Amino acid sequence: MPELPEVETTRRGIEPHIQKQTVADICVRQRQLRWPVSRGLKKHLVGYSIRSVERRGKYLLVNLETGTLLIHLGMSGSLRVVDSDLIPDKHDHVDIVFSNQSCLRLRDPRRFGAVLWAGKQPLQHKLLSSLGPEPLSAEFDTDYLYRASRQRKVAVKQFIMDSKVVVGVGNIYANEALFLSGIRPTVAAGKISRARYETLLGHIKAVLEKAITAGGTTLRDFVSVEGNPGYFKQELLVYGRAGEACAVCKTTLKEIRQGQRSTVYCPRCQR
DNA sequence: CAGCGCCCCTGCCCGC
DNA sequence: TGCGGGCAGGGGCGCT
């Protein structure tokens, strides 16, 4: 379940392999992803070379001279650069084949991912146009977060996971950052002080940076570009640890549900 | 606009 | 061992 650090790790992993490569073909074995993969991709891709791979939130932007291909990994997606002769797995749904016989292969067992053409102004695409700032950018600062939260009644955890507020804060890191900040996930976003948002902001940036440095957290489905699953779960303090003792005070960690997602917190440390 | 719940999907895990 | 059911979750979308 790629969060922003895994997507960034993927971007860094694939870009040097596919940059300047010319697309020879695109092979779609399973068209039904989050949205049906368009049948018209070939005309945008074949014969053109990859200029760069960027990231916006959890979307990867594969840039060509004709425009930009958006790839989202959903919950279980992974991208690898493999020899185009390598027999695909049953969940290897899309190959972008290059003229040097390598290919960029999308595997996505749960098919929550997406492959879409976004044209020459990808940031104007409706999926990207109303996204909030990047969490690691200077634009995402205490002032911004504090102001955006005023009058908001939604729980702070759902607030920081709202992509219109800030992109790339998924369930794992939202839980972790709130624990590190001593903030109870259920508190209304609008009721939290500026000082506490300053703390929270720092922890959001820190957990994401740490995870990118570590090469991405992996729980189940993520496979790194090299094909090695990299475990990092021992670093997580609350996510996946309901019923265990809090690392700080030994109180039993509690699990609740917020918006159909699991929240784990320490009832003593987080107020 | 804010808030909320649904839904896309498969693999895994648990209990019987 | 086989099987049914529940759960996991990113995030867009439709409804109130």
Tab-separated table of C-alpha atoms in Angstrom, chain A:
chain	number	residue	atom	x	y	z
A	1	MET	CA	0.000	0.000	0.000
A	2	PRO	CA	2.176	2.716	-1.278
A	3	GLU	CA	2.182	5.931	0.675
A	4	LEU	CA	4.014	8.994	-0.535
A	5	PRO	CA	7.459	7.694	0.480
A	6	GLU	CA	6.963	4.538	-1.585
A	7	VAL	CA	5.778	6.546	-4.563
A	8	GLU	CA	8.792	8.821	-4.307
A	9	THR	CA	11.057	5.796	-3.918
A	10	THR	CA	9.472	4.334	-7.040
A	11	ARG	CA	9.966	7.581	-8.938
A	12	ARG	CA	13.609	7.722	-8.024
A	13	GLY	CA	14.004	4.055	-8.855
A	14	ILE	CA	12.468	4.080	-12.319
A	15	GLU	CA	13.452	7.484	-13.682
A	16	PRO	CA	17.103	6.694	-14.453
A	17	HIS	CA	16.046	3.501	-16.247
A	18	ILE	CA	13.364	4.973	-18.475
A	19	GLN	CA	14.520	8.542	-19.089
A	20	LYS	CA	15.418	9.047	-22.772
A	21	GLN	CA	13.991	5.639	-23.654
A	22	THR	CA	11.725	5.555	-26.699
A	23	VAL	CA	8.356	3.868	-26.329
A	24	ALA	CA	7.915	1.033	-28.821
A	25	ASP	CA	4.561	-0.275	-27.623
A	26	ILE	CA	2.097	-0.315	-24.783
A	27	CYS	CA	0.568	-3.597	-23.764
A	28	VAL	CA	-2.548	-3.580	-21.595
A	29	ARG	CA	-3.531	-7.038	-20.353
A	30	GLN	CA	-6.169	-5.834	-17.883
A	31	ARG	CA	-7.992	-2.664	-18.762
A	32	GLN	CA	-10.191	-2.489	-15.661
A	33	LEU	CA	-8.238	-0.522	-13.095
A	34	ARG	CA	-9.624	2.360	-10.994
A	35	TRP	CA	-10.818	3.715	-14.313
A	36	PRO	CA	-10.678	1.810	-17.595
A	37	VAL	CA	-7.285	2.274	-19.253
A	38	SER	CA	-7.897	4.182	-22.474
A	39	ARG	CA	-7.498	2.348	-25.768
A	40	GLY	CA	-6.050	5.506	-27.253
A	41	LEU	CA	-2.766	5.633	-25.356
A	42	LYS	CA	-0.628	4.306	-28.205
A	43	LYS	CA	-0.943	7.391	-30.318
A	44	HIS	CA	0.387	9.536	-27.471
A	45	LEU	CA	3.219	7.209	-26.506
A	46	VAL	CA	4.594	5.078	-29.326
A	47	GLY	CA	7.582	6.632	-31.035
A	48	TYR	CA	8.155	9.216	-28.324
A	49	SER	CA	10.746	9.219	-25.581
A	50	ILE	CA	10.454	9.732	-21.842
A	51	ARG	CA	11.674	13.136	-20.735
A	52	SER	CA	11.294	12.815	-16.968
A	53	VAL	CA	9.260	11.267	-14.197
A	54	GLU	CA	7.792	13.649	-11.641
A	55	ARG	CA	5.471	13.182	-8.701
A	56	ARG	CA	2.489	15.148	-7.446
A	57	GLY	CA	1.036	13.696	-4.265
A	58	LYS	CA	0.832	9.987	-4.938
A	59	TYR	CA	0.516	10.452	-8.684
A	60	LEU	CA	3.498	9.756	-10.905
A	61	LEU	CA	3.795	12.012	-13.954
A	62	VAL	CA	5.585	10.361	-16.834
A	63	ASN	CA	6.458	13.219	-19.180
A	64	LEU	CA	6.879	12.865	-22.946
A	65	GLU	CA	6.970	15.525	-25.628
A	66	THR	CA	3.344	14.742	-26.455
A	67	GLY	CA	2.145	15.211	-22.868
A	68	THR	CA	2.004	13.394	-19.556
A	69	LEU	CA	0.928	9.907	-18.564
A	70	LEU	CA	-0.430	9.760	-15.011
A	71	ILE	CA	0.129	6.602	-13.008
A	72	HIS	CA	-1.365	6.016	-9.572
A	73	LEU	CA	-0.391	2.896	-7.636
A	74	GLY	CA	-3.584	2.722	-5.596
A	75	MET	CA	-3.180	0.377	-2.674
A	76	SER	CA	-1.310	-2.521	-4.104
A	77	GLY	CA	0.428	-1.203	-7.196
A	78	SER	CA	4.110	-1.394	-7.972
A	79	LEU	CA	6.255	-0.498	-10.943
A	80	ARG	CA	9.352	-2.306	-12.052
A	81	VAL	CA	11.659	-2.017	-15.005
A	82	VAL	CA	12.101	-5.489	-16.452
A	83	ASP	CA	13.151	-7.179	-19.668
A	84	SER	CA	10.147	-7.211	-21.972
A	85	ASP	CA	10.654	-10.954	-22.521
A	86	LEU	CA	9.994	-11.666	-18.840
A	87	ILE	CA	6.713	-13.574	-18.571
A	88	PRO	CA	4.147	-11.378	-16.815
A	89	ASP	CA	2.546	-12.384	-13.541
A	90	LYS	CA	-1.246	-12.594	-13.521
A	91	HIS	CA	-1.426	-9.174	-11.866
A	92	ASP	CA	1.017	-7.492	-14.252
A	93	HIS	CA	-1.600	-5.423	-16.047
A	94	VAL	CA	0.272	-2.845	-18.122
A	95	ASP	CA	3.653	-2.799	-19.887
A	96	ILE	CA	5.205	0.267	-21.470
A	97	VAL	CA	7.712	-1.347	-23.779
A	98	PHE	CA	10.839	0.489	-24.872
A	99	SER	CA	12.898	0.121	-28.007
A	100	ASN	CA	15.824	-1.304	-26.005
A	101	GLN	CA	13.680	-4.337	-24.979
A	102	SER	CA	13.154	-3.146	-21.430
A	103	CYS	CA	9.717	-2.286	-20.163
A	104	LEU	CA	8.024	-0.439	-17.346
A	105	ARG	CA	5.652	-2.998	-15.845
A	106	LEU	CA	2.711	-2.147	-13.594
A	107	ARG	CA	1.607	-4.841	-11.171
A	108	ASP	CA	-1.552	-4.155	-9.196
A	109	PRO	CA	-3.394	-7.103	-7.616
A	110	ARG	CA	-6.242	-5.020	-6.194
A	111	ARG	CA	-6.581	-2.821	-9.253
A	112	PHE	CA	-7.130	0.409	-7.337
A	113	GLY	CA	-4.422	2.019	-9.408
A	114	ALA	CA	-4.792	4.138	-12.520
A	115	VAL	CA	-3.103	4.850	-15.849
A	116	LEU	CA	-4.460	7.949	-17.564
A	117	TRP	CA	-3.458	10.371	-20.269
A	118	ALA	CA	-3.305	13.935	-18.903
A	119	GLY	CA	-2.151	15.857	-21.955
A	120	LYS	CA	0.189	18.825	-22.052
A	121	GLN	CA	-1.120	20.626	-18.978
A	122	PRO	CA	-1.206	17.765	-16.473
A	123	LEU	CA	-1.548	20.026	-13.454
A	124	GLN	CA	-4.811	21.256	-14.972
A	125	HIS	CA	-6.149	17.711	-15.058
A	126	LYS	CA	-9.105	17.418	-12.711
A	127	LEU	CA	-7.362	14.813	-10.557
A	128	LEU	CA	-4.457	17.180	-9.903
A	129	SER	CA	-5.963	20.631	-10.152
A	130	SER	CA	-7.397	20.872	-6.654
A	131	LEU	CA	-4.693	19.100	-4.704
A	132	GLY	CA	-3.206	20.777	-1.650
A	133	PRO	CA	0.502	21.502	-1.214
A	134	GLU	CA	3.241	18.906	-1.107
A	135	PRO	CA	3.914	17.975	2.526
A	136	LEU	CA	7.664	18.440	2.187
A	137	SER	CA	7.435	21.822	0.479
A	138	ALA	CA	8.015	25.178	2.175
A	139	GLU	CA	4.463	26.103	1.235
A	140	PHE	CA	3.208	23.533	3.737
A	141	ASP	CA	3.962	25.475	6.890
A	142	THR	CA	2.357	26.201	10.247
A	143	ASP	CA	0.539	29.299	8.990
A	144	TYR	CA	-1.017	27.398	6.139
A	145	LEU	CA	-2.086	24.440	8.256
A	146	TYR	CA	-3.458	26.565	11.054
A	147	ARG	CA	-5.454	28.803	8.716
A	148	ALA	CA	-6.791	25.905	6.689
A	149	SER	CA	-8.076	24.256	9.856
A	150	ARG	CA	-10.105	27.146	11.243
A	151	GLN	CA	-13.849	26.462	11.414
A	152	ARG	CA	-13.244	22.872	10.375
A	153	LYS	CA	-15.250	20.395	12.409
A	154	VAL	CA	-13.752	17.286	10.883
A	155	ALA	CA	-11.447	15.183	13.085
A	156	VAL	CA	-7.824	16.224	12.802
A	157	LYS	CA	-6.784	12.839	11.473
A	158	GLN	CA	-9.208	13.052	8.570
A	159	PHE	CA	-8.223	16.670	8.089
A	160	ILE	CA	-4.549	15.879	7.531
A	161	MET	CA	-5.495	12.973	5.255
A	162	ASP	CA	-7.619	15.248	3.045
A	163	SER	CA	-5.744	15.713	-0.224
A	164	LYS	CA	-7.212	19.189	-0.634
A	165	VAL	CA	-5.456	20.169	2.602
A	166	VAL	CA	-2.152	18.421	1.952
A	167	VAL	CA	-1.283	15.543	-0.359
A	168	GLY	CA	0.418	12.310	0.485
A	169	VAL	CA	-0.430	11.817	4.148
A	170	GLY	CA	-1.904	8.332	4.184
A	171	ASN	CA	-3.310	6.323	7.026
A	172	ILE	CA	-0.027	4.932	8.322
A	173	TYR	CA	1.799	8.234	8.599
A	174	ALA	CA	-1.254	10.123	9.858
A	175	ASN	CA	-1.442	7.718	12.784
A	176	GLU	CA	2.285	7.989	13.437
A	177	ALA	CA	2.497	11.778	13.220
A	178	LEU	CA	-0.463	12.247	15.591
A	179	PHE	CA	1.095	9.886	18.109
A	180	LEU	CA	4.448	11.679	17.968
A	181	SER	CA	2.606	14.979	18.421
A	182	GLY	CA	0.528	13.800	21.391
A	183	ILE	CA	-2.695	14.768	19.619
A	184	ARG	CA	-5.818	12.647	19.846
A	185	PRO	CA	-6.942	11.812	16.290
A	186	THR	CA	-10.608	12.520	17.026
A	187	VAL	CA	-10.210	16.168	18.059
A	188	ALA	CA	-11.926	18.639	15.707
A	189	ALA	CA	-9.346	20.232	13.403
A	190	GLY	CA	-10.681	23.708	14.164
A	191	LYS	CA	-10.145	23.310	17.918
A	192	ILE	CA	-6.408	22.698	17.797
A	193	SER	CA	-4.012	25.500	18.710
A	194	ARG	CA	-1.442	27.018	16.445
A	195	ALA	CA	1.332	25.717	18.702
A	196	ARG	CA	0.086	22.153	18.394
A	197	TYR	CA	-0.146	22.495	14.608
A	198	GLU	CA	3.468	23.594	14.591
A	199	THR	CA	4.377	20.366	16.386
A	200	LEU	CA	2.191	18.264	14.117
A	201	LEU	CA	3.601	19.865	10.986
A	202	GLY	CA	7.118	19.015	12.081
A	203	HIS	CA	6.213	15.400	12.748
A	204	ILE	CA	4.388	14.982	9.426
A	205	LYS	CA	7.457	16.191	7.564
A	206	ALA	CA	9.793	14.138	9.728
A	207	VAL	CA	7.982	10.810	9.355
A	208	LEU	CA	7.709	11.223	5.587
A	209	GLU	CA	11.347	12.241	5.203
A	210	LYS	CA	12.514	9.396	7.373
A	211	ALA	CA	10.493	6.903	5.363
A	212	ILE	CA	11.794	8.220	2.050
A	213	THR	CA	15.320	7.956	3.374
A	214	ALA	CA	14.638	4.404	4.453
A	215	GLY	CA	13.375	3.601	0.965
A	216	GLY	CA	9.725	3.376	1.821
A	217	THR	CA	7.670	1.454	4.299
A	218	THR	CA	6.414	-1.850	3.085
A	219	LEU	CA	3.580	-3.782	4.602
A	220	ARG	CA	2.346	-6.340	2.153
A	221	ASP	CA	2.221	-5.590	-1.507
A	222	PHE	CA	4.872	-3.047	-2.241
A	223	VAL	CA	7.808	-4.344	-4.150
A	224	SER	CA	10.716	-2.031	-4.691
A	225	VAL	CA	12.016	-1.249	-8.129
A	226	GLU	CA	14.759	-3.794	-7.606
A	227	GLY	CA	12.137	-6.368	-6.684
A	228	ASN	CA	13.087	-6.647	-3.028
A	229	PRO	CA	10.340	-6.237	-0.457
A	230	GLY	CA	11.750	-3.981	2.245
A	231	TYR	CA	10.265	-4.207	5.679
A	232	PHE	CA	10.171	-1.193	7.897
A	233	LYS	CA	7.294	-2.031	10.209
A	234	GLN	CA	9.465	-2.194	13.302
A	235	GLU	CA	9.803	1.576	12.980
A	236	LEU	CA	6.055	2.159	13.363
A	237	LEU	CA	4.953	3.122	16.868
A	238	VAL	CA	1.164	2.794	16.653
A	239	TYR	CA	0.020	1.675	13.205
A	240	GLY	CA	-0.763	-2.041	13.304
A	241	ARG	CA	-0.134	-2.197	17.059
A	242	ALA	CA	-3.609	-2.002	18.582
A	243	GLY	CA	-3.684	-3.914	21.859
A	244	GLU	CA	0.073	-3.600	22.343
A	245	ALA	CA	1.694	-1.420	24.993
A	246	CYS	CA	2.471	2.202	24.148
A	247	ALA	CA	6.210	2.580	23.568
A	248	VAL	CA	6.223	5.626	25.839
A	249	CYS	CA	3.848	4.914	28.733
A	250	LYS	CA	2.866	1.234	28.336
A	251	THR	CA	-0.845	2.017	28.206
A	252	THR	CA	-2.655	-0.360	25.845
A	253	LEU	CA	-2.999	1.206	22.391
A	254	LYS	CA	-6.612	1.647	21.334
A	255	GLU	CA	-8.124	1.127	17.894
A	256	ILE	CA	-11.139	2.970	16.536
A	257	ARG	CA	-12.530	3.619	13.069
A	258	GLN	CA	-12.680	7.017	11.423
A	259	GLY	CA	-14.164	7.265	7.960
A	260	GLN	CA	-13.871	3.505	7.310
A	261	ARG	CA	-10.194	3.562	8.251
A	262	SER	CA	-8.461	2.241	11.296
A	263	THR	CA	-6.995	4.665	13.782
A	264	VAL	CA	-4.632	3.507	16.515
A	265	TYR	CA	-3.651	5.825	19.352
A	266	CYS	CA	-2.487	5.946	22.938
A	267	PRO	CA	-5.347	7.097	25.183
A	268	ARG	CA	-2.857	8.457	27.695
A	269	CYS	CA	-0.223	10.169	25.535
A	270	GLN	CA	-2.690	11.605	23.016
A	271	ARG	CA	-5.142	14.177	24.359
